[in-house]
Short mmCIF file of C-alpha atoms in Angstrom, two decimals:
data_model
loop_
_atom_site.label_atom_id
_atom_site.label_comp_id
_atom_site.label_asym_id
_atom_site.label_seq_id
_atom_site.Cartn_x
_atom_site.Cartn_y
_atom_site.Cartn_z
CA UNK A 1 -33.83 -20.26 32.74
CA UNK A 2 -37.42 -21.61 31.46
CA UNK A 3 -36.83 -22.79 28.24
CA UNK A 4 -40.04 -20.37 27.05
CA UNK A 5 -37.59 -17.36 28.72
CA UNK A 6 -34.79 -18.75 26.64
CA UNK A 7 -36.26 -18.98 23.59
CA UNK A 8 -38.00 -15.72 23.70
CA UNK A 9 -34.06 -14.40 24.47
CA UNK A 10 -33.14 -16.28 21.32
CA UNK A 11 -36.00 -14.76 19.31
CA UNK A 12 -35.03 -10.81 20.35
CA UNK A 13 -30.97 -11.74 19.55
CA UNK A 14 -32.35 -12.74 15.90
CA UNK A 15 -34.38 -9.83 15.70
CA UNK A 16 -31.56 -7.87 16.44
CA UNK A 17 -29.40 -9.85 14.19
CA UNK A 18 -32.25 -9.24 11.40
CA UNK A 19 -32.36 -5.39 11.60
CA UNK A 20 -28.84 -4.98 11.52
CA UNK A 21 -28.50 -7.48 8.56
CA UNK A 22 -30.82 -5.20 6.43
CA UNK A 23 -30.46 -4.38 3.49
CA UNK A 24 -33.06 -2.01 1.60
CA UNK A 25 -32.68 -1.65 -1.89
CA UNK A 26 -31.46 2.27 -1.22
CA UNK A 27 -28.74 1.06 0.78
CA UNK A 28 -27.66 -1.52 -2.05
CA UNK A 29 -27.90 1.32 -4.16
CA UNK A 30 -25.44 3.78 -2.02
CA UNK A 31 -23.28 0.36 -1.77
CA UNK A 32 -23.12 -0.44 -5.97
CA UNK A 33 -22.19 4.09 -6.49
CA UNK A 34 -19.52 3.42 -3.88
CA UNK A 35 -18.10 0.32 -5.74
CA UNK A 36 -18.45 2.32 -8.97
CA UNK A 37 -16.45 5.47 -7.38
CA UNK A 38 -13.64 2.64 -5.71
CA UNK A 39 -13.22 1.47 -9.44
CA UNK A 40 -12.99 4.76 -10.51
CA UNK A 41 -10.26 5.96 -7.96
CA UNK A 42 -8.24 2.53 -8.56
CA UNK A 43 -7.94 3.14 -12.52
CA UNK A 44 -6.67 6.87 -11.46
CA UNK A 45 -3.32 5.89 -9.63
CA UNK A 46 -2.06 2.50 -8.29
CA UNK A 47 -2.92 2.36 -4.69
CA UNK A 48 -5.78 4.98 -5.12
CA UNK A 49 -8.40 2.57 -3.70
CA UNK A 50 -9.04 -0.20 -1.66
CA UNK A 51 -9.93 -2.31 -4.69
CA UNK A 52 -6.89 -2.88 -6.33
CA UNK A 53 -8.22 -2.50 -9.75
CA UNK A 54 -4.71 -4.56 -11.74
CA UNK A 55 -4.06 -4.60 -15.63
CA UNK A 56 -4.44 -8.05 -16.67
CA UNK A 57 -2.60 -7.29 -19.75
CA UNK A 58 -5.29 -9.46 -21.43
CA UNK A 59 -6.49 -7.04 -24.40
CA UNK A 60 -7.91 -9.93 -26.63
CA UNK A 61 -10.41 -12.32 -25.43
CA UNK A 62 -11.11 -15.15 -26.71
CA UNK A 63 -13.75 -14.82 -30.03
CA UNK A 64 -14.65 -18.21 -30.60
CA UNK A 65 -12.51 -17.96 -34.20
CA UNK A 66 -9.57 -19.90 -32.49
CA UNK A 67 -7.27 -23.05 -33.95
CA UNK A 68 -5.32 -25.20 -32.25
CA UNK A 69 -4.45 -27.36 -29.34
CA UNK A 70 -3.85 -25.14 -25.81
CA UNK A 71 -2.74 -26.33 -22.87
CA UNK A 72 -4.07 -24.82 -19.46
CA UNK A 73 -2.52 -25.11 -15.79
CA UNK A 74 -5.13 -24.25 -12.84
CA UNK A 75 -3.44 -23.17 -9.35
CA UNK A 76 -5.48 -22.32 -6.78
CA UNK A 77 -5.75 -24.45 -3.60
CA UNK A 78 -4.49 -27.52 -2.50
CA UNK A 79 -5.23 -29.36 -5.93
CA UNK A 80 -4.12 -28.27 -9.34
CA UNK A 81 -5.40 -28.99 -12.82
CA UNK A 82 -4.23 -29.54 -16.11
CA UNK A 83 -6.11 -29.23 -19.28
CA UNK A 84 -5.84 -29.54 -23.15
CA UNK A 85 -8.61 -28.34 -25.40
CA UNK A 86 -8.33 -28.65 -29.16
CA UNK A 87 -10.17 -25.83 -30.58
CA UNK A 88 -11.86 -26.07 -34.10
CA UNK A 89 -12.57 -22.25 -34.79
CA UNK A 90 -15.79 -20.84 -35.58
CA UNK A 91 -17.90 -24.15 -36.36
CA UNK A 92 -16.57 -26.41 -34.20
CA UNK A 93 -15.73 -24.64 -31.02
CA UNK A 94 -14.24 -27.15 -28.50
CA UNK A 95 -13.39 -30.58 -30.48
CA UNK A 96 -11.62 -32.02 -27.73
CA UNK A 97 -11.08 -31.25 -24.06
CA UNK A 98 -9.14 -33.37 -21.55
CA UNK A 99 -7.70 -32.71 -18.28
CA UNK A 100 -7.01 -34.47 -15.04
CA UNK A 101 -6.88 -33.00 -11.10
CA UNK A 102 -3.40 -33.63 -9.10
CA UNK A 103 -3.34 -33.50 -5.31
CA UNK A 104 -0.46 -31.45 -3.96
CA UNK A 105 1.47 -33.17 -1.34
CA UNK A 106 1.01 -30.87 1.77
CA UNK A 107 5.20 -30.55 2.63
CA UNK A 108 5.85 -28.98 -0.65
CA UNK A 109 3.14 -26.15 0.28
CA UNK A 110 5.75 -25.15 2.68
CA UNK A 111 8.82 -26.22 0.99
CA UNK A 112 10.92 -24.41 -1.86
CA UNK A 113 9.55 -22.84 -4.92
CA UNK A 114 11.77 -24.98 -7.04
CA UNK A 115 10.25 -27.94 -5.39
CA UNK A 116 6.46 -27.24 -5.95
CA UNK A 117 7.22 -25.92 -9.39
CA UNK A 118 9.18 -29.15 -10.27
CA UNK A 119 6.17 -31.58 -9.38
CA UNK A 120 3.77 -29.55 -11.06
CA UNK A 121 6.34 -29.88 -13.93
CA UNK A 122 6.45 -32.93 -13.79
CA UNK A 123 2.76 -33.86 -13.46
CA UNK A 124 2.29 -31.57 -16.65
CA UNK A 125 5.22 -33.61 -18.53
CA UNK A 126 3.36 -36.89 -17.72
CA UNK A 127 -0.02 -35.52 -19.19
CA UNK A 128 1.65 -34.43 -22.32
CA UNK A 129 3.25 -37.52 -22.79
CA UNK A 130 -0.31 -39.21 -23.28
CA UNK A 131 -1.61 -36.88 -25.70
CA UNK A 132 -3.28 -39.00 -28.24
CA UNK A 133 -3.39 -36.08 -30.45
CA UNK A 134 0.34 -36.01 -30.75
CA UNK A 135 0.57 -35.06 -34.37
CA UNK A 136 -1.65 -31.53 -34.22
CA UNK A 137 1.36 -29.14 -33.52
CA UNK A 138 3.22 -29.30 -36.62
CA UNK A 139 6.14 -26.65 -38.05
CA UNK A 140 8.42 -26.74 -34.74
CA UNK A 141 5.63 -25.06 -32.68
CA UNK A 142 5.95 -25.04 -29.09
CA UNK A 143 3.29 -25.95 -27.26
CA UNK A 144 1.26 -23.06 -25.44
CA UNK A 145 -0.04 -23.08 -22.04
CA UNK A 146 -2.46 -20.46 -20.22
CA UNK A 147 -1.64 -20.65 -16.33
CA UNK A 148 -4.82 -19.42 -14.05
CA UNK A 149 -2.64 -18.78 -10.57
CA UNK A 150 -5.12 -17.26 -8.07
CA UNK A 151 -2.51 -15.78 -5.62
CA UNK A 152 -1.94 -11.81 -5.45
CA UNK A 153 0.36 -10.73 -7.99
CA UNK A 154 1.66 -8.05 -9.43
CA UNK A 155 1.99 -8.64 -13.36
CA UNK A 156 3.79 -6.79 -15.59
CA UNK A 157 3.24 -8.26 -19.09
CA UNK A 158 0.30 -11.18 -19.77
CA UNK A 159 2.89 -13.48 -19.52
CA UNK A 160 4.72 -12.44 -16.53
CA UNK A 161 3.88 -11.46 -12.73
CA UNK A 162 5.47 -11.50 -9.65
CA UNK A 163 4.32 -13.11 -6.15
CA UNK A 164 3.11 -10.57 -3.77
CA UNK A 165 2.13 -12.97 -1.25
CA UNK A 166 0.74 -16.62 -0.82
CA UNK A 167 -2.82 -17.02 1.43
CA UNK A 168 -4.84 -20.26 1.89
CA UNK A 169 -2.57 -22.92 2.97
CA UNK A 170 0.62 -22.09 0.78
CA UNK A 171 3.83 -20.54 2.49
CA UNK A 172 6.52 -20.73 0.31
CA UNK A 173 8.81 -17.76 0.82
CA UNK A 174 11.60 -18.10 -0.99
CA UNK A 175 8.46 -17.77 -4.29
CA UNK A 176 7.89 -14.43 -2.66
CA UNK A 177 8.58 -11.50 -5.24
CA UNK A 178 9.45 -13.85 -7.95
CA UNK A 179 7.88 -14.09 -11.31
CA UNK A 180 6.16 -17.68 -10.75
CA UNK A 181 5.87 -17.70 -15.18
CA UNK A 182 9.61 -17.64 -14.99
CA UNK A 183 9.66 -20.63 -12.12
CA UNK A 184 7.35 -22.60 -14.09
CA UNK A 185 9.29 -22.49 -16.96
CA UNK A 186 12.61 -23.40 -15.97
CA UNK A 187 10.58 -25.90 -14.14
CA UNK A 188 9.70 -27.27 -17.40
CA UNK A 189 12.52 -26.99 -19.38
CA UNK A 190 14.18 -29.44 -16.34
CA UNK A 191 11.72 -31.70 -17.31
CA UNK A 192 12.63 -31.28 -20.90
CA UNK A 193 9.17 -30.09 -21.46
CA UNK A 194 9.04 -27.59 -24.69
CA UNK A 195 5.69 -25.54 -23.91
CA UNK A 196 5.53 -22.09 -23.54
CA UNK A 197 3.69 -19.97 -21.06
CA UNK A 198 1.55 -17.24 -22.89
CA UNK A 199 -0.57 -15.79 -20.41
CA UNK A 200 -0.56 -15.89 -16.75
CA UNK A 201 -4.11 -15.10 -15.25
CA UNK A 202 -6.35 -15.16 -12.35
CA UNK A 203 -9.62 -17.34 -12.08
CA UNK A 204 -11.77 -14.08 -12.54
CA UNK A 205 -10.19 -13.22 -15.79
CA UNK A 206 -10.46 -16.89 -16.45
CA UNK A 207 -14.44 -17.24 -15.81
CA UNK A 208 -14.24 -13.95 -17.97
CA UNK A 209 -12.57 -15.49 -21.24
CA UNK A 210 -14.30 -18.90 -20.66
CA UNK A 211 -17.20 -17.62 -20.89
CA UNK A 212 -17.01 -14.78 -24.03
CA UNK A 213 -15.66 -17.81 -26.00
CA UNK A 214 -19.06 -18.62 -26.56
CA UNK A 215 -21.06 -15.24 -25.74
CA UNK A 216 -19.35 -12.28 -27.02
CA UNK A 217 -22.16 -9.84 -24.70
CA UNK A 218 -19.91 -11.23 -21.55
CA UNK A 219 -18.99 -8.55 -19.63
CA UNK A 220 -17.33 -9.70 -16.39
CA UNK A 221 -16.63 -12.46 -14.76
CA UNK A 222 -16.83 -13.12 -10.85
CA UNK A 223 -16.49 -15.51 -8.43
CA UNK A 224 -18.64 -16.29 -5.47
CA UNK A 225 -16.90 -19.55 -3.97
CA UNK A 226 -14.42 -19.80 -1.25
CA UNK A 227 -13.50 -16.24 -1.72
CA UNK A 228 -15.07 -13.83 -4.07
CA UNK A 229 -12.91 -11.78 -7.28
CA UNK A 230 -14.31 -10.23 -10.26
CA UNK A 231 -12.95 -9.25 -13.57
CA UNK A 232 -14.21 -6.89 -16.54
CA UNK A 233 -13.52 -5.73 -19.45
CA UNK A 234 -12.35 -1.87 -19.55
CA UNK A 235 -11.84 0.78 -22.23
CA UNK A 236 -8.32 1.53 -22.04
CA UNK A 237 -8.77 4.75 -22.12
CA UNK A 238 -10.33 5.02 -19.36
CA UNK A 239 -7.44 4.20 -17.50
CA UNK A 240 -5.28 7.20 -16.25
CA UNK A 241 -2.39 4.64 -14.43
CA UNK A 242 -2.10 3.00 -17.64
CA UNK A 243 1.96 3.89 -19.18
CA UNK A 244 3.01 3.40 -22.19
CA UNK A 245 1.06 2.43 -25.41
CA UNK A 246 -2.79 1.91 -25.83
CA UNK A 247 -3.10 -1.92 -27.24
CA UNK A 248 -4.90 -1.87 -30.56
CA UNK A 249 -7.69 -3.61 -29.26
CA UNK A 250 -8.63 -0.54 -26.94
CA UNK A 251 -9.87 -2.82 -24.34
CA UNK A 252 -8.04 -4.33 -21.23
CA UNK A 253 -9.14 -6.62 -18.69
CA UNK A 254 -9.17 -5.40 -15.40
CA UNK A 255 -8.64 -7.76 -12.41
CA UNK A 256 -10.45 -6.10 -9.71
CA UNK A 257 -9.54 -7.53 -6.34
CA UNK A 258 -12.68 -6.68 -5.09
CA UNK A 259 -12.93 -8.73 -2.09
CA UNK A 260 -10.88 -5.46 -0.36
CA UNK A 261 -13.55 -3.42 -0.92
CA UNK A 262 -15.45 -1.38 1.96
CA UNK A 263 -17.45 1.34 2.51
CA UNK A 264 -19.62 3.14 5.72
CA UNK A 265 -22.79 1.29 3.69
CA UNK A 266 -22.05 -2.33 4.36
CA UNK A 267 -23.84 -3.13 6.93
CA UNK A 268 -21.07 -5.04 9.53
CA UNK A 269 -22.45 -6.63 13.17
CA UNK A 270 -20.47 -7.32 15.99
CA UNK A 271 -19.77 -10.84 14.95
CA UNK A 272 -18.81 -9.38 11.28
CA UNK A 273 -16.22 -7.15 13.76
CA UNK A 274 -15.06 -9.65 15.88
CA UNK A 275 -14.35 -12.76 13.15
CA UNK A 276 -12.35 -9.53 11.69
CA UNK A 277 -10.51 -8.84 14.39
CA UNK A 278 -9.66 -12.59 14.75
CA UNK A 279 -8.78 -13.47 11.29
CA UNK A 280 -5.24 -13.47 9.55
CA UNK A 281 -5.80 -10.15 8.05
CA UNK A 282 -7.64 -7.53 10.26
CA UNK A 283 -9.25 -4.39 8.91
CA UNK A 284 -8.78 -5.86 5.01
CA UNK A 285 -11.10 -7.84 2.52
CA UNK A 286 -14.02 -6.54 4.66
CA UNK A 287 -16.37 -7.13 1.68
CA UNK A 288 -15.28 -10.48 1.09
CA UNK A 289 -15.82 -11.84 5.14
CA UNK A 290 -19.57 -10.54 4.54
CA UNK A 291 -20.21 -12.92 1.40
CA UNK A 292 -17.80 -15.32 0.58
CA UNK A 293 -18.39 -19.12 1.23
CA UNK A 294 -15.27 -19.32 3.29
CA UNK A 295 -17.03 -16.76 6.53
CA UNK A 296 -20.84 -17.56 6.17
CA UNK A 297 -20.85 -21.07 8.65
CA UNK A 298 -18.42 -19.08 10.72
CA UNK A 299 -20.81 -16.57 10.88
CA UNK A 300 -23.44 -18.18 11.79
CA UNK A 301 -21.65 -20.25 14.54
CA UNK A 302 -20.85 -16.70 16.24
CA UNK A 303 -24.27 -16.17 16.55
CA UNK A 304 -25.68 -19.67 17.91
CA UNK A 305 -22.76 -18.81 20.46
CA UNK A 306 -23.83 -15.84 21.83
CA UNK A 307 -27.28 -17.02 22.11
CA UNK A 308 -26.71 -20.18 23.30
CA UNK A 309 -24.50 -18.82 26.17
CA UNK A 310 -26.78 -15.93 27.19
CA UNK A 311 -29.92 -18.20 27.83
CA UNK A 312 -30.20 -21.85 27.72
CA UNK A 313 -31.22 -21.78 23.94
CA UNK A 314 -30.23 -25.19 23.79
CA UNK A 315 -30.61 -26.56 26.65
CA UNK A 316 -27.77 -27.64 29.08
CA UNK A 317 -24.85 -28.54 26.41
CA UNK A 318 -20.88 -28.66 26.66
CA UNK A 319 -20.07 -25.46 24.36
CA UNK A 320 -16.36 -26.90 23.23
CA UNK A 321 -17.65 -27.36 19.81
CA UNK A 322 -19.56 -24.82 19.02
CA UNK A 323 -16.54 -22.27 20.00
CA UNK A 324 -14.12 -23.87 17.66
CA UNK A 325 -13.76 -21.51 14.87
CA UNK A 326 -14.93 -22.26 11.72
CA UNK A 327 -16.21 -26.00 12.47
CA UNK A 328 -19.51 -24.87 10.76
CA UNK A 329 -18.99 -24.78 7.20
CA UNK A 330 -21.46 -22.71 4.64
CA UNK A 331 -22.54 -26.30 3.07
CA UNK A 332 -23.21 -26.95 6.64
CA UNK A 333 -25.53 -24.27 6.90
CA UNK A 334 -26.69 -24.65 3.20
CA UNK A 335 -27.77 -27.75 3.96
CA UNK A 336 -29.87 -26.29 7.05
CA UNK A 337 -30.64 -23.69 5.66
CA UNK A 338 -32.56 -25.91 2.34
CA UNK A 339 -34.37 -28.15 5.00
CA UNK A 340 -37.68 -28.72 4.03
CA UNK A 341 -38.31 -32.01 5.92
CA UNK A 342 -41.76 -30.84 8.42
CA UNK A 343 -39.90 -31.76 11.37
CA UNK A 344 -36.57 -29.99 10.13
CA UNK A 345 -35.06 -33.05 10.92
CA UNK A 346 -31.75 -32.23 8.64
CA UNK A 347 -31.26 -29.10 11.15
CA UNK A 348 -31.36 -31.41 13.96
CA UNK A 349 -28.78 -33.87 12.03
CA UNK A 350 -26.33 -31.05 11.27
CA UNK A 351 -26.40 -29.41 14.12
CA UNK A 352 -25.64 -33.25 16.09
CA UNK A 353 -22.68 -34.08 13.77
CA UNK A 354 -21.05 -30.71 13.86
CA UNK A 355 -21.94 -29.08 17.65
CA UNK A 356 -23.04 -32.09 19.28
CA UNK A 357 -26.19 -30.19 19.72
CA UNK A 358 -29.22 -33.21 20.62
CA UNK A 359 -32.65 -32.29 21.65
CA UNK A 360 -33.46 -29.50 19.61
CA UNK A 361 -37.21 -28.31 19.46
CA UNK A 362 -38.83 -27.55 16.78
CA UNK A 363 -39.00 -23.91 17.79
CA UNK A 364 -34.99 -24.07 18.02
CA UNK A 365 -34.89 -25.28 14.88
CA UNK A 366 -36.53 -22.82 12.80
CA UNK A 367 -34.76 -19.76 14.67
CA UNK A 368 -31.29 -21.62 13.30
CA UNK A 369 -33.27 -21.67 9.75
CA UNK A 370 -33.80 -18.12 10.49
CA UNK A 371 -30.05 -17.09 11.14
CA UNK A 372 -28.91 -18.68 8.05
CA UNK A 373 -31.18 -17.08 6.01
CA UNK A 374 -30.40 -13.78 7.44
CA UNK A 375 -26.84 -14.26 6.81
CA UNK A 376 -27.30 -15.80 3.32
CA UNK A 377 -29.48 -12.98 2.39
CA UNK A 378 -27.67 -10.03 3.29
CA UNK A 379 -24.39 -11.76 1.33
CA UNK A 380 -26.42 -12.37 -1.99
CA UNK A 381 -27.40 -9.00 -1.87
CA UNK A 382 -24.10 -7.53 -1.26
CA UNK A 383 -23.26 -9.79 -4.09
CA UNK A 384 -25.48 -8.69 -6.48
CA UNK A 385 -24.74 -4.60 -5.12
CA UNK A 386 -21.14 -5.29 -6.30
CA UNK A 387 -22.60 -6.46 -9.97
CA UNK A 388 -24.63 -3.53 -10.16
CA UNK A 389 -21.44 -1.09 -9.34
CA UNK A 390 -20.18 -2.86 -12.48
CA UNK A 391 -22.38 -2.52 -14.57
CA UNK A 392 -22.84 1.60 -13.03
CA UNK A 393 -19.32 2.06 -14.34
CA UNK A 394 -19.67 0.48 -17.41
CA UNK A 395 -22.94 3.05 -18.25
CA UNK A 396 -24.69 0.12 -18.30
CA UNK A 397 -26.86 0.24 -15.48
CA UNK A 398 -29.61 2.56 -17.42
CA UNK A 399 -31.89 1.88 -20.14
CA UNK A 400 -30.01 -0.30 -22.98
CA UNK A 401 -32.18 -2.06 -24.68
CA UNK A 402 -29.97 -2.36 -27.84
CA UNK A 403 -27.01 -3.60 -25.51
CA UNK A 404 -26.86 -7.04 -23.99
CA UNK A 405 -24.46 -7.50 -20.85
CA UNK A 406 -23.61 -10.97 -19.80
CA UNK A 407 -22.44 -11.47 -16.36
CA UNK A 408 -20.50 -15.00 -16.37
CA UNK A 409 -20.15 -16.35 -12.71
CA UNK A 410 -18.73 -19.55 -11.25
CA UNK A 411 -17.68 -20.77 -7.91
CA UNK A 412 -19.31 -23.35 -5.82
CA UNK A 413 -21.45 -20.98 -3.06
CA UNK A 414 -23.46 -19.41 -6.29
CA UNK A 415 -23.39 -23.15 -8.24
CA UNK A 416 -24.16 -25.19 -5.03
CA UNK A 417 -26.13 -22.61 -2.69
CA UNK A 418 -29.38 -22.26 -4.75
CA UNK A 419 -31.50 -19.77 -1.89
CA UNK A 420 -27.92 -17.70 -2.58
CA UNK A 421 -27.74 -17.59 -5.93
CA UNK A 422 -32.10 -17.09 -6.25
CA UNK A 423 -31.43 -14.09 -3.93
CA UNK A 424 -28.58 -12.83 -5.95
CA UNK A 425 -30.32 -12.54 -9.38
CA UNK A 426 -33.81 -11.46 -7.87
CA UNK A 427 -31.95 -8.22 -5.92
CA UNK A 428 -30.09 -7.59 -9.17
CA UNK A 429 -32.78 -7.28 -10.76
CA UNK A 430 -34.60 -5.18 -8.16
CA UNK A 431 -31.70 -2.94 -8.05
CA UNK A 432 -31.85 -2.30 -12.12
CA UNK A 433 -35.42 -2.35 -12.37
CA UNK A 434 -37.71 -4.05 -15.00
CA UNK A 435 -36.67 -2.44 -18.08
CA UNK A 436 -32.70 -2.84 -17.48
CA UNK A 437 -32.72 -6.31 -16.55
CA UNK A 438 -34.29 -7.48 -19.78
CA UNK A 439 -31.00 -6.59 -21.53
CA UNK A 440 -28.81 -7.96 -18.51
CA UNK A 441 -28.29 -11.47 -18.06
CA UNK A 442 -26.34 -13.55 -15.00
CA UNK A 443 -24.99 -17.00 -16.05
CA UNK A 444 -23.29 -19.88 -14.27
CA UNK A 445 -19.85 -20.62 -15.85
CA UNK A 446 -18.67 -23.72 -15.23
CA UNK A 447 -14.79 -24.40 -15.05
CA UNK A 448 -14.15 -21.26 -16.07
CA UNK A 449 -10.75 -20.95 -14.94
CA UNK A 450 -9.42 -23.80 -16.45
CA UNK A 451 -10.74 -23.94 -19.32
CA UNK A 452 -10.44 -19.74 -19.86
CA UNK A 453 -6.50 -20.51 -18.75
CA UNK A 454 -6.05 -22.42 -22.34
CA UNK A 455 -8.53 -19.99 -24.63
CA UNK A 456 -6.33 -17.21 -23.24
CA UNK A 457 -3.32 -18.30 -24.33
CA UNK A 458 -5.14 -19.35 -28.01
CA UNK A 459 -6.26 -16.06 -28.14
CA UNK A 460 -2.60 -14.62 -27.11
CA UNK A 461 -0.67 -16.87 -29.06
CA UNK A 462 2.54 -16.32 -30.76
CA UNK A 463 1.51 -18.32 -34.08
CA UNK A 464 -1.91 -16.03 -34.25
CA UNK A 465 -0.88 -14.84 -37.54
CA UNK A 466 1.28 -17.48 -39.10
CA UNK A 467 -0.61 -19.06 -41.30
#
């Protein structure tokens, strides 16, 4: 095939891949009343939706009026952090705030739970033992730790939850359908460790409390990293599931699961269908394979695929790489996709070290710009869809000028992947219009799980009112 025929083959393919990618503003719209509804049906009756919609059983957030040294434990991937903050109350804030990162060792991923527990145990025992600060807990107080576990669970206080499953790279069975607080703190008390575990959250809920520590107008907190989960704060009374007794606060934190979300409005290709179809868990967290950091390179890989094996797009090349799933990563095509070198010379480098792709033209080049930036796009405005079904339920999606709403969000696609996270706010704010988005306001929160881990467990501690 002449390489004009092939590239003018290329060019249709990502015209097609365009128009099928779109997303109007109306369609975002009929996307954010469908979240809104999902939300809706969730509260009504467990398993009444295909977002989850689970009680935290976080009623207080933090205020920023919190004492005291906290402890938090972050679990979410192959490393695990521990923190301690010493918090000064209104003034002061954050005095002090230390923590350190602790590689897991990849056998006890797949070991026992009393195994994993007991090294994480033990790594926490160690860090307490070089608190410098060793004379703040006075009166026989225990020491209290918030632990941020990002694994599907099913809690049942804020203090205990049960496994439901494990997913990234953790298969620990016999952990299955127990309550990991209660592991971790027989774990500890092996270690001779006296701390106690007063709340057991997700990272969502901790992005959430991180962040209304120091802006009470925070509203919900998301992330857009890896995967994608958001949290918010609910009225509980607008929760028909909830049994048993209102809290006094009236509010409860909802962790939303939303990455299970899906409706006839997304718009899903045939490569959306097929890395589906492929993945670990077929026909579920269809939402979160069109926008989270862990599908976009794989994405976009699918694509250069087809193309390249329909016409000679790239010219005569060995195609074992570029069918190895997931060997393009979204910083890959971040990278790629941020080029701004006039020869596009960083697409030609990426595209070297991770297809063995050589010889590019120029023309090549800017059609792989192209197919990033059609993928990128159409998950920053799914993204930003999802915050505006938020806010929809919340009532405050219309005109509020007296009423702030602060939308805290961390993760590394929105921190590192500016055209992303550019996209994201500019369609949010297309979606609310001028007037709304005065009053509503997106903000990066940085470390919010850790850090939210230890101000939840300040603000749900035990010695609250001792004085």
């Amino acid at each position: 095939m002449a390489a004009a025929e092939a590239v003018a083959m290329a060019e249709k393919e990502v015209a097609d891949l365009r128009e099928k990618c779109e997303t109007p503003a109306e369609l975002l719209r009929e996307v954010a009343s469908a979240m809104a509804d999902e939300m809706g049906a969730g509260l009504e009756k467990e398993g009444g939706s295909r977002v989850n919609m689970l009680l935290s059983y976080v009623d207080k957030l933090p205020t920023g009026r919190e004492e005291g040294l906290f402890y938090g434990l972050d679990l979410g991937g192959t490393n695990f952090r521990v923190l301690r903050v010493q918090l000064g109350g209104n003034e002061k804030h954050v005095v002090n705030r230390e923590s350190r990162e602790v590689s897991i060792p990849p056998q006890l991923m797949s070991g026992s739970s009393s195994e994993l527990f007991g090294f994480i145990a033990s790594e926490l025992a160690k860090f307490v033992a070089d608190e410098e600060c060793a004379n703040v807990l006075s009166n026989g107080k225990k020491r209290e730790l918030g632990f941020t576990f990002s694994f599907p669970v099913k809690q049942r206080s804020v203090a205990s939850g049960t496994l439901v499953k494990w997913t990234k790279a953790f298969s620990i069975d016999d952990a299955v359908g127990e309550d990991v607080v209660a592991e971790l703190q027989t774990a500890m008390e092996k270690q001779g460790l006296d701390m106690h575990v007063a709340a057991l959250i997700n990272d969502a809920v901790g992005t959430l409390a991180g962040a209304r520590y120091y802006d009470k107008d925070v509203v919900a907190g998301v992330i857009f990293g890896t995967g994608t989960n958001a949290a918010y704060v609910e009225k509980a009374n607008a929760i028909p599931k909830w049994e048993g007794e209102l809290p006094n606060s009236g509010d409860m934190v909802i962790n939303m699961e939303w990455g299970n979300f899906c409706s006839s409005h997304l718009p899903v290709t045939e490569y959306d269908q097929e890395l589906d179809m492929e993945s670990l868990n077929p026909g579920e967290q269809i939402y979160e394979k069109l926008m989270s950091g862990m599908y976009l390179g794989e994405i976009v890989r699918r694509v250069l695929l087809k193309i390249s094996l329909r016409s000679s797009f790239f010219g005569n090349i060995d195609h074992t790489k570029l069918k190895t799933r997931f060997l393009l990563r979204t910083p890959h095509i971040s990278a790629m996709h941020h080029d701004e070198t006039p020869d596009l010379k960083i697409v030609a480098e990426k595209l070297e070290e991770n297809l063995e792709i050589t010889g590019t033209s120029l023309e090549t080049r800017k059609l792989v710009v192209e197919i990033c930036d059609i993928v990128a796009r159409r998950a920053a405005r799914l993204a930003a869809a999802g915050l505006a079904g938020i806010l929809k339920k919340l009532g405050r999606d219309g005109n509020a000028k007296e009423q702030r709403s602060v939308i805290a969000i961390d993760g590394g696609l929105f921190e590192h992947y500016t055209k992303f996270r550019e996209c994201l706010q500019m369609t949010l704010g297309e979606l609310l219009g001028e007037e709304v988005s005065k009053s509503v306001a997106v903000k990066h929160a940085d470390d919010g799980s850790g850090i939210g881990a230890a101000l939840i467990a300040a603000s749900q501690s035990q010695y609250r009112n001792v004085e």
